mmCIF file of C-alpha atoms and ligand atoms in Angstrom:
data_model
loop_
_atom_site.group_PDB
_atom_site.id
_atom_site.type_symbol
_atom_site.label_atom_id
_atom_site.label_comp_id
_atom_site.label_asym_id
_atom_site.label_seq_id
_atom_site.Cartn_x
_atom_site.Cartn_y
_atom_site.Cartn_z
ATOM 1 C CA MET F 1 -12.944 -34.880 -7.533
ATOM 2 C CA HIS F 2 -16.660 -34.923 -6.749
ATOM 3 C CA TYR F 3 -18.222 -37.398 -4.483
ATOM 4 C CA PHE F 4 -21.736 -37.087 -5.917
ATOM 5 C CA SER F 5 -22.711 -36.045 -9.363
ATOM 6 C CA GLU F 6 -25.103 -33.115 -9.585
ATOM 7 C CA ASN F 7 -28.593 -33.556 -8.155
ATOM 8 C CA GLU F 8 -27.723 -36.813 -6.519
ATOM 9 C CA SER F 9 -28.784 -37.305 -2.978
ATOM 10 C CA GLN F 10 -26.310 -38.295 -0.327
ATOM 11 C CA THR F 11 -28.748 -40.773 1.161
ATOM 12 C CA ASN F 12 -28.949 -42.845 -1.981
ATOM 13 C CA GLU F 13 -26.561 -45.676 -1.226
ATOM 14 C CA ASN F 14 -25.925 -46.463 -4.868
ATOM 15 C CA ASN F 15 -24.424 -43.046 -5.414
ATOM 16 C CA TYR F 16 -21.340 -43.490 -3.304
ATOM 17 C CA HIS F 17 -18.343 -43.548 -5.582
ATOM 18 C CA TYR F 18 -15.819 -43.954 -2.799
ATOM 19 C CA MET F 19 -15.287 -46.654 -0.276
ATOM 20 C CA LEU F 20 -14.273 -45.985 3.314
ATOM 21 C CA ARG F 21 -11.938 -48.587 4.797
ATOM 22 C CA ILE F 22 -12.177 -49.405 8.490
ATOM 23 C CA ALA F 23 -9.585 -51.474 10.359
ATOM 24 C CA ILE F 24 -11.059 -53.745 13.011
ATOM 25 C CA GLN F 25 -9.412 -56.296 15.292
ATOM 26 C CA SER F 26 -9.749 -59.690 13.603
ATOM 27 C CA LYS F 27 -10.301 -61.566 16.841
ATOM 28 C CA GLY F 28 -10.076 -60.570 20.450
ATOM 29 C CA ARG F 29 -11.764 -58.377 22.989
ATOM 30 C CA LEU F 30 -12.517 -55.500 20.631
ATOM 31 C CA SER F 31 -13.777 -57.321 17.582
ATOM 32 C CA GLU F 32 -17.213 -58.408 18.774
ATOM 33 C CA ASP F 33 -18.269 -54.963 20.002
ATOM 34 C CA ALA F 34 -16.834 -53.286 16.914
ATOM 35 C CA LEU F 35 -18.833 -55.569 14.631
ATOM 36 C CA LYS F 36 -21.905 -55.081 16.803
ATOM 37 C CA LEU F 37 -21.598 -51.332 16.330
ATOM 38 C CA LEU F 38 -21.585 -51.742 12.540
ATOM 39 C CA ALA F 39 -24.524 -54.148 12.705
ATOM 40 C CA GLU F 40 -26.553 -51.751 14.848
ATOM 41 C CA ALA F 41 -25.903 -49.048 12.269
ATOM 42 C CA ASP F 42 -27.423 -51.470 9.711
ATOM 43 C CA ILE F 43 -24.135 -51.918 7.893
ATOM 44 C CA LYS F 44 -24.207 -55.457 6.597
ATOM 45 C CA LEU F 45 -21.121 -57.625 6.250
ATOM 46 C CA GLU F 46 -21.239 -61.098 4.840
ATOM 47 C CA ALA F 47 -21.621 -63.342 7.876
ATOM 48 C CA GLY F 48 -18.846 -65.805 8.495
ATOM 49 C CA LYS F 49 -16.659 -64.335 5.806
ATOM 50 C CA ARG F 50 -13.447 -63.513 7.561
ATOM 51 C CA THR F 51 -11.060 -62.833 4.739
ATOM 52 C CA LEU F 52 -8.684 -59.955 5.348
ATOM 53 C CA LEU F 53 -10.856 -57.459 3.483
ATOM 54 C CA VAL F 54 -14.661 -57.630 3.437
ATOM 55 C CA GLN F 55 -16.985 -55.213 1.710
ATOM 56 C CA ALA F 56 -20.325 -54.188 3.212
ATOM 57 C CA SER F 57 -23.248 -54.998 0.952
ATOM 58 C CA ASN F 58 -25.353 -51.918 1.702
ATOM 59 C CA PHE F 59 -22.907 -49.161 2.698
ATOM 60 C CA PRO F 60 -19.680 -47.886 1.088
ATOM 61 C CA LEU F 61 -17.481 -49.451 3.722
ATOM 62 C CA GLU F 62 -14.903 -52.205 3.631
ATOM 63 C CA VAL F 63 -13.545 -53.880 6.721
ATOM 64 C CA LEU F 64 -9.866 -54.687 7.038
ATOM 65 C CA TYR F 65 -9.280 -57.271 9.762
ATOM 66 C CA LEU F 66 -5.999 -56.792 11.635
ATOM 67 C CA ARG F 67 -4.283 -57.463 14.936
ATOM 68 C CA ASP F 68 -5.031 -54.550 17.225
ATOM 69 C CA ASP F 69 -1.306 -53.692 17.470
ATOM 70 C CA ASP F 70 -1.269 -52.867 13.754
ATOM 71 C CA ILE F 71 -4.378 -50.679 13.656
ATOM 72 C CA PRO F 72 -2.922 -47.278 14.734
ATOM 73 C CA GLN F 73 -0.135 -47.470 12.163
ATOM 74 C CA SER F 74 -2.439 -48.661 9.363
ATOM 75 C CA VAL F 75 -4.681 -45.665 9.952
ATOM 76 C CA ALA F 76 -1.788 -43.208 10.308
ATOM 77 C CA LYS F 77 -0.290 -44.424 7.029
ATOM 78 C CA GLY F 78 -3.636 -44.509 5.240
ATOM 79 C CA PHE F 79 -3.859 -48.273 4.561
ATOM 80 C CA ALA F 80 -7.153 -47.853 6.381
ATOM 81 C CA ASP F 81 -9.078 -44.567 6.637
ATOM 82 C CA ILE F 82 -10.451 -45.237 10.091
ATOM 83 C CA GLY F 83 -10.065 -47.890 12.766
ATOM 84 C CA ILE F 84 -11.479 -49.136 16.031
ATOM 85 C CA VAL F 85 -8.816 -49.749 18.649
ATOM 86 C CA GLY F 86 -8.160 -49.414 22.375
ATOM 87 C CA GLU F 87 -6.881 -46.096 23.665
ATOM 88 C CA ASN F 88 -4.041 -48.039 25.290
ATOM 89 C CA GLU F 89 -2.760 -49.137 21.867
ATOM 90 C CA VAL F 90 -3.202 -45.646 20.416
ATOM 91 C CA CYS F 91 -1.134 -44.128 23.252
ATOM 92 C CA GLU F 92 1.513 -46.842 23.107
ATOM 93 C CA ARG F 93 2.019 -46.665 19.339
ATOM 94 C CA ASN F 94 2.075 -42.866 19.383
ATOM 95 C CA GLU F 95 1.047 -42.636 15.726
ATOM 96 C CA ASP F 96 -0.334 -39.392 14.383
ATOM 97 C CA VAL F 97 -4.046 -40.175 14.067
ATOM 98 C CA GLU F 98 -7.198 -38.199 14.674
ATOM 99 C CA ILE F 99 -9.487 -39.339 17.484
ATOM 100 C CA VAL F 100 -12.852 -39.240 15.762
ATOM 101 C CA SER F 101 -14.977 -40.506 18.596
ATOM 102 C CA ARG F 102 -14.831 -42.315 21.921
ATOM 103 C CA LEU F 103 -16.890 -45.470 21.672
ATOM 104 C CA GLY F 104 -17.486 -46.270 25.331
ATOM 105 C CA PHE F 105 -16.851 -50.024 25.194
ATOM 106 C CA SER F 106 -13.781 -52.170 26.051
ATOM 107 C CA LYS F 107 -13.164 -50.088 29.123
ATOM 108 C CA CYS F 108 -10.033 -50.994 31.005
ATOM 109 C CA ARG F 109 -7.031 -49.316 32.609
ATOM 110 C CA LEU F 110 -3.279 -49.590 32.462
ATOM 111 C CA SER F 111 -1.929 -50.035 35.950
ATOM 112 C CA LEU F 112 1.157 -50.833 37.923
ATOM 113 C CA ALA F 113 0.814 -53.903 40.127
ATOM 114 C CA ILE F 114 3.144 -55.554 42.630
ATOM 115 C CA PRO F 115 3.116 -58.787 44.664
ATOM 116 C CA LYS F 116 0.261 -58.548 47.115
ATOM 117 C CA ASN F 117 2.414 -58.940 50.219
ATOM 118 C CA ALA F 118 5.027 -56.372 49.227
ATOM 119 C CA ASN F 119 5.152 -53.263 51.356
ATOM 120 C CA TYR F 120 4.222 -50.505 48.927
ATOM 121 C CA THR F 121 5.705 -47.161 49.824
ATOM 122 C CA GLY F 122 4.537 -45.122 46.849
ATOM 123 C CA LEU F 123 6.072 -44.747 43.397
ATOM 124 C CA LYS F 124 9.586 -44.779 44.908
ATOM 125 C CA TRP F 125 9.026 -48.483 45.474
ATOM 126 C CA PHE F 126 9.767 -49.004 41.767
ATOM 127 C CA ASP F 127 13.171 -47.261 41.929
ATOM 128 C CA GLY F 128 15.843 -49.749 40.885
ATOM 129 C CA ARG F 129 13.241 -52.467 40.333
ATOM 130 C CA LYS F 130 12.229 -54.353 37.225
ATOM 131 C CA ILE F 131 8.801 -53.960 35.640
ATOM 132 C CA ALA F 132 7.416 -56.337 33.009
ATOM 133 C CA THR F 133 5.069 -54.847 30.422
ATOM 134 C CA SER F 134 3.789 -54.866 26.837
ATOM 135 C CA TYR F 135 3.499 -51.070 27.006
ATOM 136 C CA PRO F 136 7.104 -49.836 27.232
ATOM 137 C CA ASN F 137 6.471 -46.408 25.687
ATOM 138 C CA ILE F 138 3.674 -45.380 28.028
ATOM 139 C CA LEU F 139 5.589 -46.763 31.000
ATOM 140 C CA THR F 140 8.855 -45.048 30.041
ATOM 141 C CA GLY F 141 7.061 -41.713 29.726
ATOM 142 C CA PHE F 142 5.358 -42.144 33.073
ATOM 143 C CA LEU F 143 8.495 -43.158 34.948
ATOM 144 C CA LYS F 144 10.465 -40.316 33.412
ATOM 145 C CA LYS F 145 7.816 -37.793 34.391
ATOM 146 C CA HIS F 146 8.007 -38.969 37.995
ATOM 147 C CA GLY F 147 11.773 -39.362 38.153
ATOM 148 C CA ILE F 148 11.679 -43.089 38.807
ATOM 149 C CA HIS F 149 14.547 -45.208 37.529
ATOM 150 C CA ALA F 150 13.262 -48.692 36.886
ATOM 151 C CA LYS F 151 14.239 -51.384 34.411
ATOM 152 C CA ILE F 152 11.622 -52.257 31.834
ATOM 153 C CA HIS F 153 11.307 -55.817 30.659
ATOM 154 C CA VAL F 154 9.238 -55.985 27.470
ATOM 155 C CA ILE F 155 7.087 -59.064 27.134
ATOM 156 C CA THR F 156 4.175 -59.493 24.716
ATOM 157 C CA GLY F 157 1.912 -61.828 26.667
ATOM 158 C CA SER F 158 1.221 -63.345 30.092
ATOM 159 C CA VAL F 159 2.771 -60.318 31.769
ATOM 160 C CA GLU F 160 0.988 -61.086 35.020
ATOM 161 C CA ILE F 161 2.989 -64.241 35.690
ATOM 162 C CA SER F 162 6.360 -62.414 35.534
ATOM 163 C CA PRO F 163 6.715 -61.570 39.267
ATOM 164 C CA GLY F 164 5.685 -65.109 40.262
ATOM 165 C CA ILE F 165 8.484 -66.658 38.194
ATOM 166 C CA GLY F 166 11.090 -64.094 39.196
ATOM 167 C CA LEU F 167 11.192 -62.316 35.859
ATOM 168 C CA ALA F 168 10.237 -58.937 37.316
ATOM 169 C CA ASP F 169 9.371 -57.211 40.592
ATOM 170 C CA GLY F 170 6.160 -55.644 39.329
ATOM 171 C CA ILE F 171 4.085 -55.347 36.197
ATOM 172 C CA PHE F 172 2.459 -52.640 34.127
ATOM 173 C CA ASP F 173 -0.543 -54.106 32.336
ATOM 174 C CA ILE F 174 -4.216 -53.926 31.406
ATOM 175 C CA VAL F 175 -6.638 -54.360 34.280
ATOM 176 C CA SER F 176 -10.398 -54.516 34.027
ATOM 177 C CA SER F 177 -12.026 -56.466 36.861
ATOM 178 C CA GLY F 178 -8.721 -57.134 38.621
ATOM 179 C CA GLY F 179 -9.435 -60.887 38.703
ATOM 180 C CA THR F 180 -6.258 -61.772 36.807
ATOM 181 C CA LEU F 181 -4.165 -59.806 39.291
ATOM 182 C CA VAL F 182 -5.761 -61.519 42.279
ATOM 183 C CA SER F 183 -5.250 -64.979 40.824
ATOM 184 C CA ASN F 184 -1.569 -64.142 40.320
ATOM 185 C CA ASN F 185 -1.156 -62.783 43.857
ATOM 186 C CA LEU F 186 -0.731 -59.243 42.630
ATOM 187 C CA ARG F 187 -2.204 -55.967 43.769
ATOM 188 C CA GLU F 188 -2.878 -52.853 41.721
ATOM 189 C CA VAL F 189 -1.032 -49.868 43.171
ATOM 190 C CA GLU F 190 -1.204 -47.134 40.517
ATOM 191 C CA VAL F 191 -3.624 -46.467 37.643
ATOM 192 C CA ILE F 192 -1.686 -44.761 34.858
ATOM 193 C CA LEU F 193 -4.162 -44.638 31.976
ATOM 194 C CA LYS F 194 -7.899 -45.170 31.624
ATOM 195 C CA SER F 195 -8.780 -46.665 28.281
ATOM 196 C CA GLU F 196 -11.800 -47.337 26.095
ATOM 197 C CA ALA F 197 -12.301 -48.198 22.436
ATOM 198 C CA LEU F 198 -11.649 -45.261 20.117
ATOM 199 C CA LEU F 199 -12.640 -44.600 16.549
ATOM 200 C CA ILE F 200 -9.502 -43.181 15.000
ATOM 201 C CA GLY F 201 -9.082 -41.599 11.590
ATOM 202 C CA ASN F 202 -6.376 -40.741 9.091
ATOM 203 C CA ARG F 203 -5.579 -37.033 9.251
ATOM 204 C CA ASN F 204 -5.494 -36.634 5.477
ATOM 205 C CA MET F 205 -8.722 -38.388 4.614
ATOM 206 C CA GLU F 206 -10.239 -37.220 1.331
ATOM 207 C CA GLU F 207 -13.356 -35.099 1.606
ATOM 208 C CA ALA F 208 -15.501 -37.752 -0.075
ATOM 209 C CA LYS F 209 -14.458 -40.351 2.481
ATOM 210 C CA ARG F 210 -15.032 -37.913 5.282
ATOM 211 C CA ARG F 211 -18.627 -37.585 4.141
ATOM 212 C CA ILE F 212 -19.107 -41.338 4.273
ATOM 213 C CA LEU F 213 -17.620 -41.223 7.770
ATOM 214 C CA GLU F 214 -20.107 -38.545 8.764
ATOM 215 C CA ASP F 215 -22.975 -40.715 7.507
ATOM 216 C CA MET F 216 -21.648 -43.554 9.584
ATOM 217 C CA LEU F 217 -21.246 -41.373 12.685
ATOM 218 C CA PHE F 218 -24.803 -40.140 12.242
ATOM 219 C CA ARG F 219 -25.981 -43.748 12.399
ATOM 220 C CA PHE F 220 -23.805 -44.514 15.438
ATOM 221 C CA GLU F 221 -25.237 -41.476 17.199
ATOM 222 C CA ALA F 222 -28.806 -42.623 16.531
ATOM 223 C CA VAL F 223 -28.022 -45.990 18.083
ATOM 224 C CA ARG F 224 -26.207 -44.429 21.004
ATOM 225 C CA SER F 225 -28.906 -41.945 21.875
ATOM 226 C CA ALA F 226 -31.454 -44.769 21.984
ATOM 227 C CA GLN F 227 -29.358 -46.952 24.250
ATOM 228 C CA ASP F 228 -30.456 -45.665 27.637
ATOM 229 C CA LYS F 229 -33.971 -44.681 26.622
ATOM 230 C CA LYS F 230 -37.280 -46.523 26.806
ATOM 231 C CA TYR F 231 -40.497 -45.966 24.916
ATOM 232 C CA VAL F 232 -43.320 -45.860 27.450
ATOM 233 C CA MET F 233 -47.077 -46.082 26.824
ATOM 234 C CA MET F 234 -49.757 -45.839 29.491
ATOM 235 C CA ASN F 235 -53.429 -45.247 29.999
ATOM 236 C CA ALA F 236 -54.352 -42.343 32.240
ATOM 237 C CA PRO F 237 -57.486 -40.596 33.471
ATOM 238 C CA LYS F 238 -57.940 -37.446 31.391
ATOM 239 C CA GLU F 239 -58.431 -35.282 34.471
ATOM 240 C CA LYS F 240 -54.867 -36.118 35.574
ATOM 241 C CA LEU F 241 -53.350 -35.437 32.141
ATOM 242 C CA HIS F 242 -51.801 -32.078 33.061
ATOM 243 C CA LYS F 243 -50.213 -33.391 36.226
ATOM 244 C CA ILE F 244 -48.866 -36.415 34.356
ATOM 245 C CA ILE F 245 -47.365 -34.246 31.620
ATOM 246 C CA GLU F 246 -45.574 -32.191 34.278
ATOM 247 C CA VAL F 247 -43.866 -35.353 35.513
ATOM 248 C CA LEU F 248 -42.769 -36.493 32.039
ATOM 249 C CA PRO F 249 -39.451 -35.223 30.672
ATOM 250 C CA GLY F 250 -40.114 -36.590 27.175
ATOM 251 C CA ILE F 251 -38.204 -35.787 23.981
ATOM 252 C CA LYS F 252 -40.501 -32.819 23.309
ATOM 253 C CA SER F 253 -44.092 -33.146 24.418
ATOM 254 C CA PRO F 254 -45.782 -36.505 24.904
ATOM 255 C CA THR F 255 -48.225 -37.946 22.402
ATOM 256 C CA VAL F 256 -51.745 -38.072 23.796
ATOM 257 C CA ILE F 257 -54.246 -40.364 22.075
ATOM 258 C CA PRO F 258 -57.962 -40.479 22.868
ATOM 259 C CA LEU F 259 -59.473 -43.778 23.966
ATOM 260 C CA ALA F 260 -62.963 -45.202 23.428
ATOM 261 C CA ASP F 261 -63.690 -44.387 27.056
ATOM 262 C CA GLU F 262 -63.786 -40.591 26.986
ATOM 263 C CA GLN F 263 -62.603 -40.258 30.572
ATOM 264 C CA TRP F 264 -59.291 -41.880 29.652
ATOM 265 C CA CYS F 265 -56.465 -41.298 27.232
ATOM 266 C CA SER F 266 -53.273 -43.036 26.192
ATOM 267 C CA ILE F 267 -49.924 -41.266 26.666
ATOM 268 C CA HIS F 268 -46.761 -42.203 24.758
ATOM 269 C CA THR F 269 -43.358 -40.836 25.647
ATOM 270 C CA VAL F 270 -39.626 -41.571 25.916
ATOM 271 C CA LEU F 271 -37.963 -41.929 29.304
ATOM 272 C CA ASP F 272 -34.358 -41.964 30.378
ATOM 273 C CA GLU F 273 -33.488 -45.257 32.017
ATOM 274 C CA LYS F 274 -31.668 -43.507 34.886
ATOM 275 C CA ARG F 275 -34.815 -41.763 36.123
ATOM 276 C CA PHE F 276 -37.155 -44.497 35.016
ATOM 277 C CA TRP F 277 -38.308 -45.962 38.347
ATOM 278 C CA GLU F 278 -38.670 -42.587 40.000
ATOM 279 C CA ILE F 279 -40.938 -41.346 37.204
ATOM 280 C CA ILE F 280 -42.943 -44.558 36.873
ATOM 281 C CA GLY F 281 -43.675 -44.351 40.621
ATOM 282 C CA LYS F 282 -45.062 -40.838 40.243
ATOM 283 C CA LEU F 283 -47.144 -41.850 37.222
ATOM 284 C CA LYS F 284 -48.713 -44.709 39.138
ATOM 285 C CA ASP F 285 -49.525 -42.365 42.011
ATOM 286 C CA LEU F 286 -51.303 -40.113 39.522
ATOM 287 C CA GLY F 287 -53.472 -43.002 38.338
ATOM 288 C CA ALA F 288 -51.625 -44.215 35.230
ATOM 289 C CA GLN F 289 -52.401 -47.829 34.368
ATOM 290 C CA GLY F 290 -51.297 -50.506 31.953
ATOM 291 C CA ILE F 291 -47.825 -49.020 31.599
ATOM 292 C CA LEU F 292 -45.966 -50.617 28.679
ATOM 293 C CA VAL F 293 -42.194 -50.203 28.413
ATOM 294 C CA MET F 294 -40.338 -50.952 25.182
ATOM 295 C CA PRO F 295 -36.725 -50.765 24.061
ATOM 296 C CA ILE F 296 -35.869 -48.221 21.365
ATOM 297 C CA GLU F 297 -33.607 -49.198 18.504
ATOM 298 C CA LYS F 298 -32.652 -45.769 17.190
ATOM 299 C CA ILE F 299 -33.427 -42.114 17.809
ATOM 300 C CA ILE F 300 -32.905 -39.690 14.925
ATOM 301 C CA GLN F 301 -32.843 -36.146 16.283
HETATM 302 P P1 LIG R 1 -4.397 -59.067 19.043
HETATM 303 O O1 LIG R 1 -4.285 -60.511 18.766
HETATM 304 O O2 LIG R 1 -5.336 -58.393 18.090
HETATM 305 O O3 LIG R 1 -3.081 -58.356 19.158
HETATM 306 P P2 LIG R 1 -4.551 -58.678 21.911
HETATM 307 O O4 LIG R 1 -4.328 -59.993 22.586
HETATM 308 O O5 LIG R 1 -3.447 -57.696 21.839
HETATM 309 O O6 LIG R 1 -5.152 -58.951 20.460
HETATM 310 P P3 LIG R 1 -7.084 -58.338 23.353
HETATM 311 O O7 LIG R 1 -6.816 -59.099 24.597
HETATM 312 O O8 LIG R 1 -8.045 -58.920 22.374
HETATM 313 O O9 LIG R 1 -5.732 -57.889 22.623
HETATM 314 O O10 LIG R 1 -7.583 -56.889 23.788
HETATM 315 C C1 LIG R 1 -7.838 -55.894 22.838
HETATM 316 C C2 LIG R 1 -8.106 -54.587 23.545
HETATM 317 O O11 LIG R 1 -9.282 -54.701 24.342
HETATM 318 C C3 LIG R 1 -7.032 -54.137 24.529
HETATM 319 O O12 LIG R 1 -5.983 -53.470 23.889
HETATM 320 C C4 LIG R 1 -7.802 -53.236 25.450
HETATM 321 O O13 LIG R 1 -8.011 -51.950 24.866
HETATM 322 C C5 LIG R 1 -9.140 -53.937 25.524
HETATM 323 N N1 LIG R 1 -9.207 -54.858 26.674
HETATM 324 C C6 LIG R 1 -8.283 -55.746 27.058
HETATM 325 N N2 LIG R 1 -8.670 -56.446 28.121
HETATM 326 C C7 LIG R 1 -9.896 -56.009 28.411
HETATM 327 C C8 LIG R 1 -10.852 -56.374 29.378
HETATM 328 N N3 LIG R 1 -10.622 -57.336 30.263
HETATM 329 N N4 LIG R 1 -12.017 -55.726 29.384
HETATM 330 C C9 LIG R 1 -12.279 -54.785 28.478
HETATM 331 N N5 LIG R 1 -11.394 -54.396 27.540
HETATM 332 C C10 LIG R 1 -10.235 -55.006 27.490
HETATM 333 MG MG1 LIG R 2 -2.430 -56.929 20.389
#
């Protein structure tokens, strides 16, 4: 089946005959950033409408709101074509999905933690002990690999209180700042998995849907490449122009615009935020003035 009829352009939104379905967490730590990503890619969803399935008004995408636990399976089975979910859930559910892209937000880790005053002697400490977790599959695999025989107590929430109430000796749970551990008198002793939000996809996605996905990824990439960049404009004495250009690592070469005062010109370029202060310092030393710095929304390469 053809996605576009002959002579139709892929960029014409009205010509999409297929709809890509994305599963997103309905509420929780992933949902806000996932929706932000769609918004930044100019994919518009009806605000406030939180029915299970919502169609975008200007892109062939529909959003299926689910609990994050259900996202890997929905994508594997094809109820959704793609999904945004934590790597921790993807590993735990062990569903056969494609990892389309790593999204860089919702960073956290899965760690083993024990009461803060316990005398930790290495992984052997867990031998014969009881560990509470919502991630039994990942934990079982890890313990097996290291030859540790521990009992696993599966609990779906408030894992961190288990040692305090005598339900377990240690826990295996999500850690980000570590604040929850500290307030429960626990200490992180082993990091087992580092996690971030992933865009996952069904392995048997139809070609037409894959092309919509590529359009969406192209938009994400434009947003991402702009994220740590600034648009910088400055006035500079013309005689210093060559030296200034040497200092600037712009996208290609900087734009130079003449000014009414013939001794001066205006230079526009894009700077990486990481090297920003170092470069601005050099520019000032070379006589640049009136430096304006602006955020960039998107960069299309
Ligand atoms: P649901 O009701 O959808 O099952 P949940 O309670 O299982 O939600 P959340 O607490 O909303 O899950 O977390 C969703 C995901 O966000 C986690 O699986 C993890 O990948 C990530 N995450 C969890 N805690 C943090 C944190 N403190 N910082 C950043 N990311 C986190
Ligand atoms: Mg969940």
